[in-house]
Short mmCIF file of C-alpha atoms in Angstrom, two decimals:
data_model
loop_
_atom_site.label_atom_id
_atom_site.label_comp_id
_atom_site.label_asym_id
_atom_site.label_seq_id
_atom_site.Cartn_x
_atom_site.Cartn_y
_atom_site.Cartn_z
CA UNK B 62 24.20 -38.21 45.59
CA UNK B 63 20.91 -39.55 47.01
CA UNK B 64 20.27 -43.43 46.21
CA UNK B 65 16.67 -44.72 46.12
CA UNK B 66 17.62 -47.44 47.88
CA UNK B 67 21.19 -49.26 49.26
CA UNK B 68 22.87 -51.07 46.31
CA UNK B 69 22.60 -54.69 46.13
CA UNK B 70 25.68 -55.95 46.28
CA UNK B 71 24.91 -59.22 43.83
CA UNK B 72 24.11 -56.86 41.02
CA UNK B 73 26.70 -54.71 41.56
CA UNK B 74 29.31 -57.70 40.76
CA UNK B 75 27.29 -58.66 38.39
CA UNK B 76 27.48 -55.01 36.66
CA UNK B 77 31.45 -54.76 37.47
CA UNK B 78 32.05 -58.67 36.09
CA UNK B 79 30.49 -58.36 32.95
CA UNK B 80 31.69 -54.60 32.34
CA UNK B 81 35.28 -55.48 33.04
CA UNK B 82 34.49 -59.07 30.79
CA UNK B 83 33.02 -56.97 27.97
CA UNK B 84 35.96 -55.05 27.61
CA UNK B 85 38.43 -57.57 28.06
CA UNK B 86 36.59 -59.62 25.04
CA UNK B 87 36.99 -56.23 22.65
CA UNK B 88 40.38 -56.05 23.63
CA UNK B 89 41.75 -59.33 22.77
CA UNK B 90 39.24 -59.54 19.70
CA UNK B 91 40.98 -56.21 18.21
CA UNK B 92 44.49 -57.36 19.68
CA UNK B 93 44.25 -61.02 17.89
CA UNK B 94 42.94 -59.47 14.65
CA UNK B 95 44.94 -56.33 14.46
CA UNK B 96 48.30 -58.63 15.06
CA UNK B 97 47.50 -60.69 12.01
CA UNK B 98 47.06 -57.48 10.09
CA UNK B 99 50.49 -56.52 11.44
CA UNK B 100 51.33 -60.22 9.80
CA UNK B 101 50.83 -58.84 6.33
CA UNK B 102 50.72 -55.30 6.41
CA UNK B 103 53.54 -54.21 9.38
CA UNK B 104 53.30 -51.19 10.99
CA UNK B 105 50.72 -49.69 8.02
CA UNK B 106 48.20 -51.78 9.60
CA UNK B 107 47.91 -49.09 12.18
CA UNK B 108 47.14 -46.56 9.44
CA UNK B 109 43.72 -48.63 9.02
CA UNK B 110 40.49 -47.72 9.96
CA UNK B 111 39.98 -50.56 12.88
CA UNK B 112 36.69 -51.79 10.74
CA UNK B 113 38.38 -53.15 8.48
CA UNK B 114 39.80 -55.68 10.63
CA UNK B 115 36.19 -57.66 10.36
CA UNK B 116 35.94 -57.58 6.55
CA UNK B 117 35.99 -61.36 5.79
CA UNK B 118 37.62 -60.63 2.40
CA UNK B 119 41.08 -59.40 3.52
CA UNK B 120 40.94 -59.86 6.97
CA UNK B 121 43.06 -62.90 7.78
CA UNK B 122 40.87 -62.96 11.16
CA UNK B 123 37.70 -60.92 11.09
CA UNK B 124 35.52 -63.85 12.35
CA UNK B 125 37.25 -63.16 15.66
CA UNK B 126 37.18 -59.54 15.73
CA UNK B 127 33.30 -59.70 14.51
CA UNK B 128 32.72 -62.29 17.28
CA UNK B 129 34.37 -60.68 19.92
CA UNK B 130 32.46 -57.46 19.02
CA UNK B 131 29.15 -59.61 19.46
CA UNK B 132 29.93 -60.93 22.39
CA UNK B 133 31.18 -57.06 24.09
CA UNK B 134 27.83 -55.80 23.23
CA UNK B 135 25.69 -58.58 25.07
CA UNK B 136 28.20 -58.12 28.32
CA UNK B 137 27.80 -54.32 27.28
CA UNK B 138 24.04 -54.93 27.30
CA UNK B 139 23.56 -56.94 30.32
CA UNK B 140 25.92 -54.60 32.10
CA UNK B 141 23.40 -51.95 31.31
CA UNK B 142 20.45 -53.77 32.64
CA UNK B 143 22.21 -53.94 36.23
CA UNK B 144 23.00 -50.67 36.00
CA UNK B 145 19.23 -49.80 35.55
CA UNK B 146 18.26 -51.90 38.61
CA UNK B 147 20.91 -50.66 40.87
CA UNK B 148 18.63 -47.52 40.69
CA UNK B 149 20.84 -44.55 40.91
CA UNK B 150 18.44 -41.67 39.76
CA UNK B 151 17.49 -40.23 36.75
CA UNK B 152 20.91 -40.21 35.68
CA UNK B 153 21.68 -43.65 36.05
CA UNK B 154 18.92 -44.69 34.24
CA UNK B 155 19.51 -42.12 31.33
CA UNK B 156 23.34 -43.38 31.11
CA UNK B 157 22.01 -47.45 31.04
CA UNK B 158 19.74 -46.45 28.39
CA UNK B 159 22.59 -44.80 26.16
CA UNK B 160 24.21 -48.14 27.01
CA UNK B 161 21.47 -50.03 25.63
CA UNK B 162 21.65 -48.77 22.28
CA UNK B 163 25.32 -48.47 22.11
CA UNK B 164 26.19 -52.44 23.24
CA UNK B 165 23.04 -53.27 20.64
CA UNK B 166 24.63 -51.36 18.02
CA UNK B 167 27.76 -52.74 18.97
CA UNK B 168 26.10 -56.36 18.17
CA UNK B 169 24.96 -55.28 14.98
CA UNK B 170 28.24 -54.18 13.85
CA UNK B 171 29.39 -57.45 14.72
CA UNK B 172 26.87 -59.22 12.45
CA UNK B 173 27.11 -56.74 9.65
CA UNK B 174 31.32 -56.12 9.43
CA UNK B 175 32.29 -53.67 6.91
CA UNK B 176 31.57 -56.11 4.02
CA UNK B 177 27.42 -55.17 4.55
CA UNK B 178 28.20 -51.77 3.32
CA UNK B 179 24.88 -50.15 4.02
CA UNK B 180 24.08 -52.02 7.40
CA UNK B 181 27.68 -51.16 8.50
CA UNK B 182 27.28 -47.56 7.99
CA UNK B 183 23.91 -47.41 9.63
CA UNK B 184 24.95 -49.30 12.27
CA UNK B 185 28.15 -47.58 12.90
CA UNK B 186 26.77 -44.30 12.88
CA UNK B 187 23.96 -45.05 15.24
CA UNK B 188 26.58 -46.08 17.34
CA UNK B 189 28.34 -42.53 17.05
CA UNK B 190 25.72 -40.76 18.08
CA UNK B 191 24.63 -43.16 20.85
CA UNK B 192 28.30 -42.72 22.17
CA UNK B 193 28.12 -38.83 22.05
CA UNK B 194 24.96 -38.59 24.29
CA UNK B 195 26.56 -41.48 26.24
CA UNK B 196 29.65 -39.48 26.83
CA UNK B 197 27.34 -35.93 26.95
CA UNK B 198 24.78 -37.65 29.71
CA UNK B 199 28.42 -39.27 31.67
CA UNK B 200 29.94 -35.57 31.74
CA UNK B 201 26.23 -33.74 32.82
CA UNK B 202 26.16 -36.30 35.92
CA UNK B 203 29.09 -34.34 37.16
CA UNK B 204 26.69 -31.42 37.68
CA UNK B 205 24.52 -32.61 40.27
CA UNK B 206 25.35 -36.54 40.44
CA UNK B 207 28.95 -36.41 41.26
CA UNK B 208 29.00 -39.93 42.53
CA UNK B 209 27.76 -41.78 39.56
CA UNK B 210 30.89 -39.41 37.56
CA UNK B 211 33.94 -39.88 39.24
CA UNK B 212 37.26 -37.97 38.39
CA UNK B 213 38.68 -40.79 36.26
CA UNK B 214 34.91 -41.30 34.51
CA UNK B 215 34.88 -37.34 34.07
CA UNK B 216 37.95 -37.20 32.06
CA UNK B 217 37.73 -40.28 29.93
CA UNK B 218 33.83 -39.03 28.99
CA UNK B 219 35.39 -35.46 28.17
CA UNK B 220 38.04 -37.42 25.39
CA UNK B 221 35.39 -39.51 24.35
CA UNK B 222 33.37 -36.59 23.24
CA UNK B 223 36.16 -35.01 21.64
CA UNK B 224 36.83 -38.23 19.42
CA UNK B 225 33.25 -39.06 18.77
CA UNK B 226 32.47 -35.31 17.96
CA UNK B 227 35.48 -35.61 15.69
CA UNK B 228 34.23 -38.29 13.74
CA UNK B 229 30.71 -36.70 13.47
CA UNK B 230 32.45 -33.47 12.37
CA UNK B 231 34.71 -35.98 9.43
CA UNK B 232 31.83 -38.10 8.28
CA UNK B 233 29.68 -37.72 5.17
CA UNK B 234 26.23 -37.75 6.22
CA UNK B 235 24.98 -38.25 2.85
CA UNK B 236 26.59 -41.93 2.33
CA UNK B 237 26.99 -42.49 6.52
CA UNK B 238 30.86 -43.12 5.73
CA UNK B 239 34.24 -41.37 5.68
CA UNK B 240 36.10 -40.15 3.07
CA UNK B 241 38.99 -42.79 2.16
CA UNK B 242 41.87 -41.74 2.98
CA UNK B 243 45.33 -41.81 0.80
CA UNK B 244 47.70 -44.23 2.60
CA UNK B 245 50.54 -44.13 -0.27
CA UNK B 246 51.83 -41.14 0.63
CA UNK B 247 52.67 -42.43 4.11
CA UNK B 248 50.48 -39.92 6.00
CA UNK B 249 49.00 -40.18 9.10
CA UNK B 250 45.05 -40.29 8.36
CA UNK B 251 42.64 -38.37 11.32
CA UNK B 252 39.79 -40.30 10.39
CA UNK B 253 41.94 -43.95 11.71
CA UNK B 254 43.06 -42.27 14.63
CA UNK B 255 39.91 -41.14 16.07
CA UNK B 256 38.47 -44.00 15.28
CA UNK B 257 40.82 -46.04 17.18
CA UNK B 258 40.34 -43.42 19.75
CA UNK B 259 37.02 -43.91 20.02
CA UNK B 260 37.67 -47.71 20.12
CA UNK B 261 39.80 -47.86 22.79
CA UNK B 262 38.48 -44.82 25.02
CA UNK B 263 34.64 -46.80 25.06
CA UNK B 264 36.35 -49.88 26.43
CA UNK B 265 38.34 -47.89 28.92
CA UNK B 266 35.04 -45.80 29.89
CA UNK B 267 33.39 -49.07 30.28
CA UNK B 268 36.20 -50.03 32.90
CA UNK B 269 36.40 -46.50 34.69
CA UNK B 270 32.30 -46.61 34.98
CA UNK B 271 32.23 -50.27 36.85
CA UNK B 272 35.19 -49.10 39.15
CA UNK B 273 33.10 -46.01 39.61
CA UNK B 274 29.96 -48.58 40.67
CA UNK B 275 32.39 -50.84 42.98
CA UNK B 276 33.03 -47.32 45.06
CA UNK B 277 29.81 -46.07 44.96
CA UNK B 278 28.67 -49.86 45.96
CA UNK B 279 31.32 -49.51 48.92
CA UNK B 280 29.81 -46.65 50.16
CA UNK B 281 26.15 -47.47 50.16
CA UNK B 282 26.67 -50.57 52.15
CA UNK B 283 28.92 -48.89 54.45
CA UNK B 284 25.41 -46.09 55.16
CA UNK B 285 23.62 -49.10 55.53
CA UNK B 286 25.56 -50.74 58.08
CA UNK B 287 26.01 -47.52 60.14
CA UNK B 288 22.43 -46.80 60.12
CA UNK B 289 20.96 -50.13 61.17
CA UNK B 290 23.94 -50.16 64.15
CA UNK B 291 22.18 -46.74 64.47
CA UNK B 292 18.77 -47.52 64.52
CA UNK B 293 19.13 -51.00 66.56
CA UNK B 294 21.25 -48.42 69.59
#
């Protein structure tokens, strides 16, 4: 793949840092909440859509799951903007802009939990859709931009799009929500595990794509240092 122009290697830690930060925030945010779920519920908590760990009503945490959503979604967002600048092609900048509205969305979920019914659902299914074409635009770059979509990006895109599609293919467009599902019974409900599929798999693309940028960042300073040895024999 054909860079504009070699990557700067400030933003590129800047891009890997707060990628790597973003997700590590989510992760302990869903962790600490989901374990004092576990508190009251055991293992049923598991069975629960992972939304309901920020309703403030039952929720013995959800000021830290809503908070650490708030703060993925600016490192989400300011990951994106480096992204943009490392100027990577079309494809690049089509992927940052997905970004953009998915850690903004991501924000917004954060300020309007579960308990703001109708923002929630907006907000949640924007972010659905902003993850599909994220995932769709991640898995096209293969095509002809096989740098910017490594192996590891590649596959973790492709189950992405299987568990977002899923839950576009499960929810009721008419109310922007999921059917409830009947947890007395003991089963296991689809719509709670691809959502926590989907969770889990955009914090884990988030990792794979700033490893991805680390390599490609490698590489570009690595041309540049051969060609001005080049130039200056």
């Amino acid at each position: 793949m054909a860079l504009h122009q070699p990557i700067n290697y400030d933003l590129q830690r800047m891009v890997v840092f707060t990628i790597q930060a973003g997700a590590l925030i989510s992760a302990l945010g869903i962790s600490i909440s989901l374990f004092a779920k576990f508190q009251v519920m055991g293992l049923e908590a598991l069975n629960h859509r992972p939304d309901l760990l920020g309703n403030y009503v039952d929720s013995p945490l959800a000021y830290i799951f809503n908070m650490g959503l708030i703060l993925t979604g600016s490192c989400i967002l300011l990951a994106m903007y480096g992204l943009l600048q490392l100027k990577l092609g079309h494809f690049g900048n089509y992927i940052a802009f997905a970004g953009f509205v998915v850690g903004i969305t991501i924000i917004l979920i954060g300020i309007y939990p579960i308990n703001y019914l109708k923002e929630h659902r907006l907000f949640s299914t924007i972010f659905l859709i902003a993850t599909i074409v994220l995932y769709f635009l991640t898995l096209s770059a293969r095509v002809n931009h096989k740098g910017l979509c490594s192996t590891p990006l590649f596959i973790v895109s492709g189950l992405g799009l299987i568990a977002a599609s899923s839950l576009a293919l499960m929810i009721d467009w008419a109310l922007l929500d999921f059917a409830p599902c009947n947890h007395q019974d003991g089963s296991i409900c689809g719509v709670t595990v691809a959502m926590w599929a989907q969770t889990n798999l955009v914090m884990i693309w988030c990792v794979t794509l700033a490893l991805t940028i680390k390599k490609l960042a490698k590489h570009s300073y690595q041309d540049n240092l051969i060609s001005q040895v080049s130039a200056q024999g």
